[in-house]
Amino acid sequence: MMALRLAVIQMSMSGVREDNVDKASSRVRQAAQQGAHLILLPELFENLYWCQVERETYFACANPVDHHPFLPHFQQLAKELGVVLPLSFFEKAGQAHYNSLAMINHDGEILGIYRKSHIPDGPGYEEKYYFNPGDTGFKAFATGVGSVGAGICWDQWYPEAARSMALLGAEILLYPTAIGSEPPESGGVDTKEMWQRVMIGHAVANLCYLGAANRVGTETVEGKTQTYYGSSFITDYMGNKLAEAGREEETILYADLNLEEARSFRAGFGFFRDRRPELYGPLLTLDGKTRRA
């Protein structure tokens, strides 16, 4: 496909999975009716962001890929509408739990699963309590609309993740996310601007299109309250914002992407020609010096 329409859905969630699935399905249908070929929903849209707190009861929200309660529904929806759906979900695999994404192709086939690699741990974002670090490595999925790479939320802060996906062939980088207000014990900083800037940097450094889908609204879980700042956006391969949502409204963003134009520009600009992998050894370490045996 020479050009494609990307849709990014910004929405609020309730504590009822069925309602969230119905709402997400409606938004996907709406996006498809507007000509979208690739449609991104926010992270863990099936529920409130329960990672605000540490409670063992929330492990019951996880499900295996096989016999999953809503993945088959979205597979059928993708096939019916002929769209590609990168879908975030809480995965149980044996005794492990992952923050995962299923890449559903336009024919309804799951092309593969990506498991979130970088897991945050701090007030309001207690993900290390729930999720094992992902073991799939980064991926570029050969979808019906082109090669798509997808990270999940905290992954979006890491240039190594974006570069890895681009090296694997990704031409579009997507990030479903759940981010908003920081509690007082974290300094109450508003991260919206830096959140957008780091991803715009990924788009420029890799000369790829990029989309981020955030949730919106205020959620209270076990007495803890957090407000998600929306601000979902789509940027082109030069870092120009093609579409941007506000901090409060539920909406769908659209942008038409010209992959052939981006390919030509990427090849001519020379970023990937002039890389020096043999000099990047410190990136394979934690301290910049010590290498594993």
PDB file of C-alpha atoms in Angstrom:
ATOM      1  CA  MET A   1       0.000   0.000   0.000  1.00  0.00           C
ATOM      2  CA  MET A   2       1.533   3.309  -1.129  1.00  0.00           C
ATOM      3  CA  ALA A   3      -0.489   5.461   1.275  1.00  0.00           C
ATOM      4  CA  LEU A   4      -2.665   4.562   4.215  1.00  0.00           C
ATOM      5  CA  ARG A   5      -4.895   6.217   6.763  1.00  0.00           C
ATOM      6  CA  LEU A   6      -3.899   5.815  10.397  1.00  0.00           C
ATOM      7  CA  ALA A   7      -6.484   6.342  13.140  1.00  0.00           C
ATOM      8  CA  VAL A   8      -5.588   6.884  16.801  1.00  0.00           C
ATOM      9  CA  ILE A   9      -8.399   6.485  19.331  1.00  0.00           C
ATOM     10  CA  GLN A  10      -8.408   8.511  22.547  1.00  0.00           C
ATOM     11  CA  MET A  11     -11.061   7.331  24.996  1.00  0.00           C
ATOM     12  CA  SER A  12     -11.989   6.965  28.645  1.00  0.00           C
ATOM     13  CA  MET A  13     -12.606   3.644  30.379  1.00  0.00           C
ATOM     14  CA  SER A  14     -14.939   2.266  33.026  1.00  0.00           C
ATOM     15  CA  GLY A  15     -14.500  -0.645  35.420  1.00  0.00           C
ATOM     16  CA  VAL A  16     -16.699  -2.909  33.274  1.00  0.00           C
ATOM     17  CA  ARG A  17     -14.825  -4.875  30.623  1.00  0.00           C
ATOM     18  CA  GLU A  18     -17.860  -5.504  28.423  1.00  0.00           C
ATOM     19  CA  ASP A  19     -18.662  -1.789  28.280  1.00  0.00           C
ATOM     20  CA  ASN A  20     -15.079  -0.927  27.351  1.00  0.00           C
ATOM     21  CA  VAL A  21     -14.962  -3.586  24.647  1.00  0.00           C
ATOM     22  CA  ASP A  22     -18.250  -2.338  23.199  1.00  0.00           C
ATOM     23  CA  LYS A  23     -17.039   1.258  23.271  1.00  0.00           C
ATOM     24  CA  ALA A  24     -13.710   0.377  21.660  1.00  0.00           C
ATOM     25  CA  SER A  25     -15.494  -1.651  18.978  1.00  0.00           C
ATOM     26  CA  SER A  26     -17.767   1.275  18.189  1.00  0.00           C
ATOM     27  CA  ARG A  27     -14.771   3.600  17.849  1.00  0.00           C
ATOM     28  CA  VAL A  28     -13.000   1.112  15.590  1.00  0.00           C
ATOM     29  CA  ARG A  29     -16.074   0.914  13.355  1.00  0.00           C
ATOM     30  CA  GLN A  30     -16.268   4.697  13.250  1.00  0.00           C
ATOM     31  CA  ALA A  31     -12.609   4.957  12.265  1.00  0.00           C
ATOM     32  CA  ALA A  32     -13.028   2.339   9.534  1.00  0.00           C
ATOM     33  CA  GLN A  33     -16.023   4.225   8.163  1.00  0.00           C
ATOM     34  CA  GLN A  34     -13.734   7.242   7.841  1.00  0.00           C
ATOM     35  CA  GLY A  35     -11.322   5.240   5.724  1.00  0.00           C
ATOM     36  CA  ALA A  36      -8.791   4.127   8.335  1.00  0.00           C
ATOM     37  CA  HIS A  37      -6.682   1.081   7.472  1.00  0.00           C
ATOM     38  CA  LEU A  38      -4.641   0.934  10.713  1.00  0.00           C
ATOM     39  CA  ILE A  39      -6.355   1.707  14.033  1.00  0.00           C
ATOM     40  CA  LEU A  40      -4.709   2.116  17.441  1.00  0.00           C
ATOM     41  CA  LEU A  41      -6.497   1.898  20.824  1.00  0.00           C
ATOM     42  CA  PRO A  42      -4.980   2.918  24.195  1.00  0.00           C
ATOM     43  CA  GLU A  43      -3.081   0.618  26.531  1.00  0.00           C
ATOM     44  CA  LEU A  44      -5.118  -1.872  28.603  1.00  0.00           C
ATOM     45  CA  PHE A  45      -8.381  -0.336  27.404  1.00  0.00           C
ATOM     46  CA  GLU A  46     -10.337  -3.293  28.805  1.00  0.00           C
ATOM     47  CA  ASN A  47     -10.477  -1.795  32.307  1.00  0.00           C
ATOM     48  CA  LEU A  48      -9.524   1.075  34.571  1.00  0.00           C
ATOM     49  CA  TYR A  49      -5.782   1.407  35.010  1.00  0.00           C
ATOM     50  CA  TRP A  50      -5.634  -0.752  38.124  1.00  0.00           C
ATOM     51  CA  CYS A  51      -1.831  -0.510  38.261  1.00  0.00           C
ATOM     52  CA  GLN A  52      -2.336   2.562  40.457  1.00  0.00           C
ATOM     53  CA  VAL A  53      -2.352   0.088  43.361  1.00  0.00           C
ATOM     54  CA  GLU A  54      -0.911  -3.322  44.272  1.00  0.00           C
ATOM     55  CA  ARG A  55      -3.746  -5.805  44.817  1.00  0.00           C
ATOM     56  CA  GLU A  56      -3.483  -9.514  44.046  1.00  0.00           C
ATOM     57  CA  THR A  57      -7.142  -9.593  42.996  1.00  0.00           C
ATOM     58  CA  TYR A  58      -6.307  -7.819  39.731  1.00  0.00           C
ATOM     59  CA  PHE A  59      -4.279 -10.780  38.487  1.00  0.00           C
ATOM     60  CA  ALA A  60      -7.670 -12.312  37.725  1.00  0.00           C
ATOM     61  CA  CYS A  61      -7.972  -9.793  34.859  1.00  0.00           C
ATOM     62  CA  ALA A  62      -5.250 -11.631  32.921  1.00  0.00           C
ATOM     63  CA  ASN A  63      -6.118 -14.184  30.247  1.00  0.00           C
ATOM     64  CA  PRO A  64      -4.145 -16.482  27.919  1.00  0.00           C
ATOM     65  CA  VAL A  65      -4.142 -15.761  24.202  1.00  0.00           C
ATOM     66  CA  ASP A  66      -5.926 -19.042  23.529  1.00  0.00           C
ATOM     67  CA  HIS A  67      -9.610 -18.845  24.510  1.00  0.00           C
ATOM     68  CA  HIS A  68      -9.260 -15.144  25.288  1.00  0.00           C
ATOM     69  CA  PRO A  69     -12.508 -13.347  26.230  1.00  0.00           C
ATOM     70  CA  PHE A  70     -12.245 -10.559  23.630  1.00  0.00           C
ATOM     71  CA  LEU A  71      -9.326 -11.102  21.245  1.00  0.00           C
ATOM     72  CA  PRO A  72     -11.478 -13.292  18.931  1.00  0.00           C
ATOM     73  CA  HIS A  73     -14.099 -10.531  18.842  1.00  0.00           C
ATOM     74  CA  PHE A  74     -11.546  -8.015  17.597  1.00  0.00           C
ATOM     75  CA  GLN A  75     -10.109 -10.558  15.164  1.00  0.00           C
ATOM     76  CA  GLN A  76     -13.546 -10.901  13.625  1.00  0.00           C
ATOM     77  CA  LEU A  77     -14.015  -7.138  13.641  1.00  0.00           C
ATOM     78  CA  ALA A  78     -10.667  -6.573  11.899  1.00  0.00           C
ATOM     79  CA  LYS A  79     -11.586  -9.154   9.252  1.00  0.00           C
ATOM     80  CA  GLU A  80     -15.053  -7.673   8.737  1.00  0.00           C
ATOM     81  CA  LEU A  81     -13.710  -4.136   8.348  1.00  0.00           C
ATOM     82  CA  GLY A  82     -10.463  -5.054   6.602  1.00  0.00           C
ATOM     83  CA  VAL A  83      -8.324  -3.107   9.096  1.00  0.00           C
ATOM     84  CA  VAL A  84      -5.153  -3.781  11.054  1.00  0.00           C
ATOM     85  CA  LEU A  85      -5.653  -3.650  14.843  1.00  0.00           C
ATOM     86  CA  PRO A  86      -2.696  -3.594  17.262  1.00  0.00           C
ATOM     87  CA  LEU A  87      -4.515  -4.587  20.453  1.00  0.00           C
ATOM     88  CA  SER A  88      -3.303  -4.139  24.032  1.00  0.00           C
ATOM     89  CA  PHE A  89      -4.301  -6.740  26.661  1.00  0.00           C
ATOM     90  CA  PHE A  90      -3.272  -8.300  29.999  1.00  0.00           C
ATOM     91  CA  GLU A  91      -1.791 -11.707  29.179  1.00  0.00           C
ATOM     92  CA  LYS A  92      -1.426 -14.799  31.366  1.00  0.00           C
ATOM     93  CA  ALA A  93       1.064 -17.374  30.100  1.00  0.00           C
ATOM     94  CA  GLY A  94       1.562 -20.279  32.466  1.00  0.00           C
ATOM     95  CA  GLN A  95       2.516 -18.655  35.766  1.00  0.00           C
ATOM     96  CA  ALA A  96       3.766 -15.476  34.065  1.00  0.00           C
ATOM     97  CA  HIS A  97       1.845 -12.264  33.441  1.00  0.00           C
ATOM     98  CA  TYR A  98       2.591  -9.772  30.688  1.00  0.00           C
ATOM     99  CA  ASN A  99       1.440  -6.408  29.445  1.00  0.00           C
ATOM    100  CA  SER A 100       1.025  -7.511  25.840  1.00  0.00           C
ATOM    101  CA  LEU A 101      -0.080  -6.489  22.373  1.00  0.00           C
ATOM    102  CA  ALA A 102      -1.569  -8.690  19.677  1.00  0.00           C
ATOM    103  CA  MET A 103      -0.998  -7.508  16.112  1.00  0.00           C
ATOM    104  CA  ILE A 104      -4.234  -8.414  14.335  1.00  0.00           C
ATOM    105  CA  ASN A 105      -3.975  -8.262  10.558  1.00  0.00           C
ATOM    106  CA  HIS A 106      -6.700  -7.117   8.184  1.00  0.00           C
ATOM    107  CA  ASP A 107      -7.764 -10.750   7.615  1.00  0.00           C
ATOM    108  CA  GLY A 108      -8.263 -11.352  11.333  1.00  0.00           C
ATOM    109  CA  GLU A 109      -5.067 -13.350  11.829  1.00  0.00           C
ATOM    110  CA  ILE A 110      -2.915 -12.604  14.871  1.00  0.00           C
ATOM    111  CA  LEU A 111       0.519 -12.067  13.326  1.00  0.00           C
ATOM    112  CA  GLY A 112       2.245 -12.288  16.683  1.00  0.00           C
ATOM    113  CA  ILE A 113       2.404 -11.070  20.270  1.00  0.00           C
ATOM    114  CA  TYR A 114       4.662  -8.353  21.632  1.00  0.00           C
ATOM    115  CA  ARG A 115       5.238  -8.272  25.400  1.00  0.00           C
ATOM    116  CA  LYS A 116       6.125  -4.937  27.001  1.00  0.00           C
ATOM    117  CA  SER A 117       9.866  -4.799  27.568  1.00  0.00           C
ATOM    118  CA  HIS A 118      10.303  -1.854  29.928  1.00  0.00           C
ATOM    119  CA  ILE A 119       8.179  -2.088  33.078  1.00  0.00           C
ATOM    120  CA  PRO A 120       7.752   1.031  35.268  1.00  0.00           C
ATOM    121  CA  ASP A 121       7.583   1.013  39.045  1.00  0.00           C
ATOM    122  CA  GLY A 122       6.568   4.095  40.972  1.00  0.00           C
ATOM    123  CA  PRO A 123       3.655   5.790  42.719  1.00  0.00           C
ATOM    124  CA  GLY A 124       0.567   5.502  40.537  1.00  0.00           C
ATOM    125  CA  TYR A 125       2.291   3.140  38.078  1.00  0.00           C
ATOM    126  CA  GLU A 126       2.962  -0.059  40.035  1.00  0.00           C
ATOM    127  CA  GLU A 127       3.466  -2.277  37.001  1.00  0.00           C
ATOM    128  CA  LYS A 128       6.371  -4.344  38.273  1.00  0.00           C
ATOM    129  CA  TYR A 129       3.979  -5.891  40.786  1.00  0.00           C
ATOM    130  CA  TYR A 130       1.826  -7.245  37.947  1.00  0.00           C
ATOM    131  CA  PHE A 131       3.969  -7.756  34.866  1.00  0.00           C
ATOM    132  CA  ASN A 132       6.981  -9.882  34.051  1.00  0.00           C
ATOM    133  CA  PRO A 133       9.473  -8.113  31.769  1.00  0.00           C
ATOM    134  CA  GLY A 134       8.612  -8.976  28.188  1.00  0.00           C
ATOM    135  CA  ASP A 135      10.591 -11.788  26.580  1.00  0.00           C
ATOM    136  CA  THR A 136       9.596 -11.421  22.918  1.00  0.00           C
ATOM    137  CA  GLY A 137      12.123  -8.779  21.932  1.00  0.00           C
ATOM    138  CA  PHE A 138      11.081  -5.903  19.711  1.00  0.00           C
ATOM    139  CA  LYS A 139       9.194  -6.684  16.527  1.00  0.00           C
ATOM    140  CA  ALA A 140       8.291  -5.276  13.143  1.00  0.00           C
ATOM    141  CA  PHE A 141       5.091  -6.906  11.950  1.00  0.00           C
ATOM    142  CA  ALA A 142       4.543  -7.411   8.208  1.00  0.00           C
ATOM    143  CA  THR A 143       0.906  -6.323   8.104  1.00  0.00           C
ATOM    144  CA  GLY A 144      -1.387  -5.771   5.155  1.00  0.00           C
ATOM    145  CA  VAL A 145      -0.678  -2.032   5.351  1.00  0.00           C
ATOM    146  CA  GLY A 146       3.099  -2.156   5.773  1.00  0.00           C
ATOM    147  CA  SER A 147       5.695  -2.946   8.400  1.00  0.00           C
ATOM    148  CA  VAL A 148       4.465  -1.830  11.832  1.00  0.00           C
ATOM    149  CA  GLY A 149       6.382  -1.724  15.098  1.00  0.00           C
ATOM    150  CA  ALA A 150       4.593  -1.341  18.413  1.00  0.00           C
ATOM    151  CA  GLY A 151       5.924  -0.542  21.860  1.00  0.00           C
ATOM    152  CA  ILE A 152       3.743  -0.188  24.940  1.00  0.00           C
ATOM    153  CA  CYS A 153       3.661   2.945  27.128  1.00  0.00           C
ATOM    154  CA  TRP A 154       6.929   2.961  29.165  1.00  0.00           C
ATOM    155  CA  ASP A 155       8.687   1.570  26.076  1.00  0.00           C
ATOM    156  CA  GLN A 156       8.043   4.931  24.422  1.00  0.00           C
ATOM    157  CA  TRP A 157      10.746   6.642  26.499  1.00  0.00           C
ATOM    158  CA  TYR A 158      13.524   4.403  25.169  1.00  0.00           C
ATOM    159  CA  PRO A 159      15.295   5.338  21.919  1.00  0.00           C
ATOM    160  CA  GLU A 160      16.792   1.843  21.831  1.00  0.00           C
ATOM    161  CA  ALA A 161      13.316   0.346  21.444  1.00  0.00           C
ATOM    162  CA  ALA A 162      12.349   2.637  18.567  1.00  0.00           C
ATOM    163  CA  ARG A 163      15.686   2.131  16.806  1.00  0.00           C
ATOM    164  CA  SER A 164      15.430  -1.642  17.188  1.00  0.00           C
ATOM    165  CA  MET A 165      11.981  -1.686  15.593  1.00  0.00           C
ATOM    166  CA  ALA A 166      13.182   0.542  12.762  1.00  0.00           C
ATOM    167  CA  LEU A 167      16.221  -1.677  12.154  1.00  0.00           C
ATOM    168  CA  LEU A 168      13.852  -4.633  11.920  1.00  0.00           C
ATOM    169  CA  GLY A 169      12.025  -2.794   9.158  1.00  0.00           C
ATOM    170  CA  ALA A 170       9.226  -0.908  10.916  1.00  0.00           C
ATOM    171  CA  GLU A 171       8.009   2.090   8.911  1.00  0.00           C
ATOM    172  CA  ILE A 172       5.320   3.073  11.411  1.00  0.00           C
ATOM    173  CA  LEU A 173       5.905   3.162  15.172  1.00  0.00           C
ATOM    174  CA  LEU A 174       2.842   2.854  17.413  1.00  0.00           C
ATOM    175  CA  TYR A 175       2.505   3.281  21.166  1.00  0.00           C
ATOM    176  CA  PRO A 176      -0.679   2.488  23.116  1.00  0.00           C
ATOM    177  CA  THR A 177      -0.301   4.201  26.473  1.00  0.00           C
ATOM    178  CA  ALA A 178      -1.840   5.070  29.845  1.00  0.00           C
ATOM    179  CA  ILE A 179      -0.186   8.150  31.290  1.00  0.00           C
ATOM    180  CA  GLY A 180      -1.351  11.141  33.233  1.00  0.00           C
ATOM    181  CA  SER A 181      -0.989  12.951  36.523  1.00  0.00           C
ATOM    182  CA  GLU A 182       1.844  12.110  38.874  1.00  0.00           C
ATOM    183  CA  PRO A 183       1.050  11.848  42.606  1.00  0.00           C
ATOM    184  CA  PRO A 184       2.585  14.329  45.091  1.00  0.00           C
ATOM    185  CA  GLU A 185       5.222  11.827  46.206  1.00  0.00           C
ATOM    186  CA  SER A 186       6.545  11.869  42.632  1.00  0.00           C
ATOM    187  CA  GLY A 187       6.692  15.645  42.562  1.00  0.00           C
ATOM    188  CA  GLY A 188       3.413  16.164  40.721  1.00  0.00           C
ATOM    189  CA  VAL A 189       5.277  16.908  37.478  1.00  0.00           C
ATOM    190  CA  ASP A 190       3.252  17.263  34.281  1.00  0.00           C
ATOM    191  CA  THR A 191       5.006  15.013  31.754  1.00  0.00           C
ATOM    192  CA  LYS A 192       2.793  15.759  28.739  1.00  0.00           C
ATOM    193  CA  GLU A 193       5.308  17.888  26.814  1.00  0.00           C
ATOM    194  CA  MET A 194       8.326  15.661  27.403  1.00  0.00           C
ATOM    195  CA  TRP A 195       6.171  12.596  26.639  1.00  0.00           C
ATOM    196  CA  GLN A 196       5.380  13.986  23.201  1.00  0.00           C
ATOM    197  CA  ARG A 197       8.889  15.309  22.563  1.00  0.00           C
ATOM    198  CA  VAL A 198      10.660  12.016  23.170  1.00  0.00           C
ATOM    199  CA  MET A 199       8.418  10.208  20.691  1.00  0.00           C
ATOM    200  CA  ILE A 200       8.756  12.979  18.127  1.00  0.00           C
ATOM    201  CA  GLY A 201      12.493  12.441  18.533  1.00  0.00           C
ATOM    202  CA  HIS A 202      12.028   8.739  17.767  1.00  0.00           C
ATOM    203  CA  ALA A 203      10.132   9.645  14.597  1.00  0.00           C
ATOM    204  CA  VAL A 204      12.917  11.992  13.446  1.00  0.00           C
ATOM    205  CA  ALA A 205      15.842   9.755  14.439  1.00  0.00           C
ATOM    206  CA  ASN A 206      14.328   6.814  12.567  1.00  0.00           C
ATOM    207  CA  LEU A 207      12.501   8.790   9.867  1.00  0.00           C
ATOM    208  CA  CYS A 208       9.302   6.881  10.599  1.00  0.00           C
ATOM    209  CA  TYR A 209       5.680   7.849  11.027  1.00  0.00           C
ATOM    210  CA  LEU A 210       4.544   7.547  14.654  1.00  0.00           C
ATOM    211  CA  GLY A 211       1.252   7.452  16.556  1.00  0.00           C
ATOM    212  CA  ALA A 212       0.488   7.410  20.282  1.00  0.00           C
ATOM    213  CA  ALA A 213      -2.950   6.618  21.767  1.00  0.00           C
ATOM    214  CA  ASN A 214      -3.541   7.674  25.369  1.00  0.00           C
ATOM    215  CA  ARG A 215      -6.548   7.269  27.611  1.00  0.00           C
ATOM    216  CA  VAL A 216      -8.373  10.308  28.999  1.00  0.00           C
ATOM    217  CA  GLY A 217     -10.428  11.118  32.073  1.00  0.00           C
ATOM    218  CA  THR A 218     -10.132  10.678  35.842  1.00  0.00           C
ATOM    219  CA  GLU A 219     -10.060   7.171  37.314  1.00  0.00           C
ATOM    220  CA  THR A 220     -10.290   6.114  40.948  1.00  0.00           C
ATOM    221  CA  VAL A 221      -9.018   2.669  41.935  1.00  0.00           C
ATOM    222  CA  GLU A 222      -9.039   1.511  45.563  1.00  0.00           C
ATOM    223  CA  GLY A 223      -9.107   5.122  46.762  1.00  0.00           C
ATOM    224  CA  LYS A 224      -6.294   6.251  44.456  1.00  0.00           C
ATOM    225  CA  THR A 225      -7.156   8.834  41.791  1.00  0.00           C
ATOM    226  CA  GLN A 226      -5.334   9.671  38.589  1.00  0.00           C
ATOM    227  CA  THR A 227      -6.224  11.921  35.659  1.00  0.00           C
ATOM    228  CA  TYR A 228      -4.991  10.872  32.224  1.00  0.00           C
ATOM    229  CA  TYR A 229      -3.960  13.775  30.034  1.00  0.00           C
ATOM    230  CA  GLY A 230      -4.912  12.494  26.597  1.00  0.00           C
ATOM    231  CA  SER A 231      -2.833  14.512  24.121  1.00  0.00           C
ATOM    232  CA  SER A 232      -2.669  11.561  21.721  1.00  0.00           C
ATOM    233  CA  PHE A 233      -0.964  12.484  18.471  1.00  0.00           C
ATOM    234  CA  ILE A 234       0.362  11.423  15.093  1.00  0.00           C
ATOM    235  CA  THR A 235       3.614  12.736  13.653  1.00  0.00           C
ATOM    236  CA  ASP A 236       5.270  12.337  10.291  1.00  0.00           C
ATOM    237  CA  TYR A 237       8.811  11.106   9.661  1.00  0.00           C
ATOM    238  CA  MET A 238      10.187  14.671   9.975  1.00  0.00           C
ATOM    239  CA  GLY A 239       8.595  15.263  13.370  1.00  0.00           C
ATOM    240  CA  ASN A 240       5.705  17.403  12.177  1.00  0.00           C
ATOM    241  CA  LYS A 241       2.473  16.780  14.084  1.00  0.00           C
ATOM    242  CA  LEU A 242      -0.222  15.681  11.653  1.00  0.00           C
ATOM    243  CA  ALA A 243      -2.957  15.431  14.301  1.00  0.00           C
ATOM    244  CA  GLU A 244      -3.200  16.048  18.036  1.00  0.00           C
ATOM    245  CA  ALA A 245      -5.944  15.585  20.631  1.00  0.00           C
ATOM    246  CA  GLY A 246      -6.636  17.750  23.645  1.00  0.00           C
ATOM    247  CA  ARG A 247      -6.215  16.756  27.259  1.00  0.00           C
ATOM    248  CA  GLU A 248      -9.850  15.987  28.036  1.00  0.00           C
ATOM    249  CA  GLU A 249     -11.969  14.983  25.042  1.00  0.00           C
ATOM    250  CA  GLU A 250     -12.664  11.566  23.629  1.00  0.00           C
ATOM    251  CA  THR A 251     -11.836  11.654  19.952  1.00  0.00           C
ATOM    252  CA  ILE A 252     -10.355   9.867  16.962  1.00  0.00           C
ATOM    253  CA  LEU A 253      -7.354  11.304  15.152  1.00  0.00           C
ATOM    254  CA  TYR A 254      -6.650  10.634  11.473  1.00  0.00           C
ATOM    255  CA  ALA A 255      -3.648  11.092   9.245  1.00  0.00           C
ATOM    256  CA  ASP A 256      -2.832   9.918   5.739  1.00  0.00           C
ATOM    257  CA  LEU A 257       0.655   8.413   5.542  1.00  0.00           C
ATOM    258  CA  ASN A 258       2.749   8.206   2.391  1.00  0.00           C
ATOM    259  CA  LEU A 259       5.107   5.299   3.040  1.00  0.00           C
ATOM    260  CA  GLU A 260       6.821   5.468  -0.347  1.00  0.00           C
ATOM    261  CA  GLU A 261       7.704   9.109   0.195  1.00  0.00           C
ATOM    262  CA  ALA A 262       9.079   8.279   3.640  1.00  0.00           C
ATOM    263  CA  ARG A 263      11.134   5.364   2.276  1.00  0.00           C
ATOM    264  CA  SER A 264      12.794   7.594  -0.287  1.00  0.00           C
ATOM    265  CA  PHE A 265      13.531  10.315   2.248  1.00  0.00           C
ATOM    266  CA  ARG A 266      14.869   7.777   4.780  1.00  0.00           C
ATOM    267  CA  ALA A 267      17.257   6.229   2.286  1.00  0.00           C
ATOM    268  CA  GLY A 268      18.505   9.579   1.033  1.00  0.00           C
ATOM    269  CA  PHE A 269      19.040  11.150   4.436  1.00  0.00           C
ATOM    270  CA  GLY A 270      21.676   8.584   5.407  1.00  0.00           C
ATOM    271  CA  PHE A 271      20.924   7.999   9.084  1.00  0.00           C
ATOM    272  CA  PHE A 272      20.988   4.241   8.610  1.00  0.00           C
ATOM    273  CA  ARG A 273      23.862   4.337   6.113  1.00  0.00           C
ATOM    274  CA  ASP A 274      26.128   6.179   8.556  1.00  0.00           C
ATOM    275  CA  ARG A 275      25.448   4.148  11.667  1.00  0.00           C
ATOM    276  CA  ARG A 276      28.499   2.659  13.477  1.00  0.00           C
ATOM    277  CA  PRO A 277      27.214  -0.422  15.344  1.00  0.00           C
ATOM    278  CA  GLU A 278      30.751  -1.495  16.266  1.00  0.00           C
ATOM    279  CA  LEU A 279      31.035   1.621  18.456  1.00  0.00           C
ATOM    280  CA  TYR A 280      27.812   1.139  20.358  1.00  0.00           C
ATOM    281  CA  GLY A 281      29.032  -1.460  22.851  1.00  0.00           C
ATOM    282  CA  PRO A 282      28.095   0.663  25.903  1.00  0.00           C
ATOM    283  CA  LEU A 283      24.445   0.342  24.873  1.00  0.00           C
ATOM    284  CA  LEU A 284      24.663  -3.364  25.640  1.00  0.00           C
ATOM    285  CA  THR A 285      25.605  -2.690  29.277  1.00  0.00           C
ATOM    286  CA  LEU A 286      23.982  -1.157  32.342  1.00  0.00           C
ATOM    287  CA  ASP A 287      26.990   0.869  33.500  1.00  0.00           C
ATOM    288  CA  GLY A 288      28.450   1.795  30.134  1.00  0.00           C
ATOM    289  CA  LYS A 289      31.624  -0.167  30.806  1.00  0.00           C
ATOM    290  CA  THR A 290      31.162  -3.713  32.038  1.00  0.00           C
ATOM    291  CA  ARG A 291      30.239  -6.408  29.522  1.00  0.00           C
ATOM    292  CA  ARG A 292      28.719  -9.726  30.392  1.00  0.00           C
ATOM    293  CA  ALA A 293      30.967 -12.744  29.875  1.00  0.00           C
TER     294      ALA A 293
END
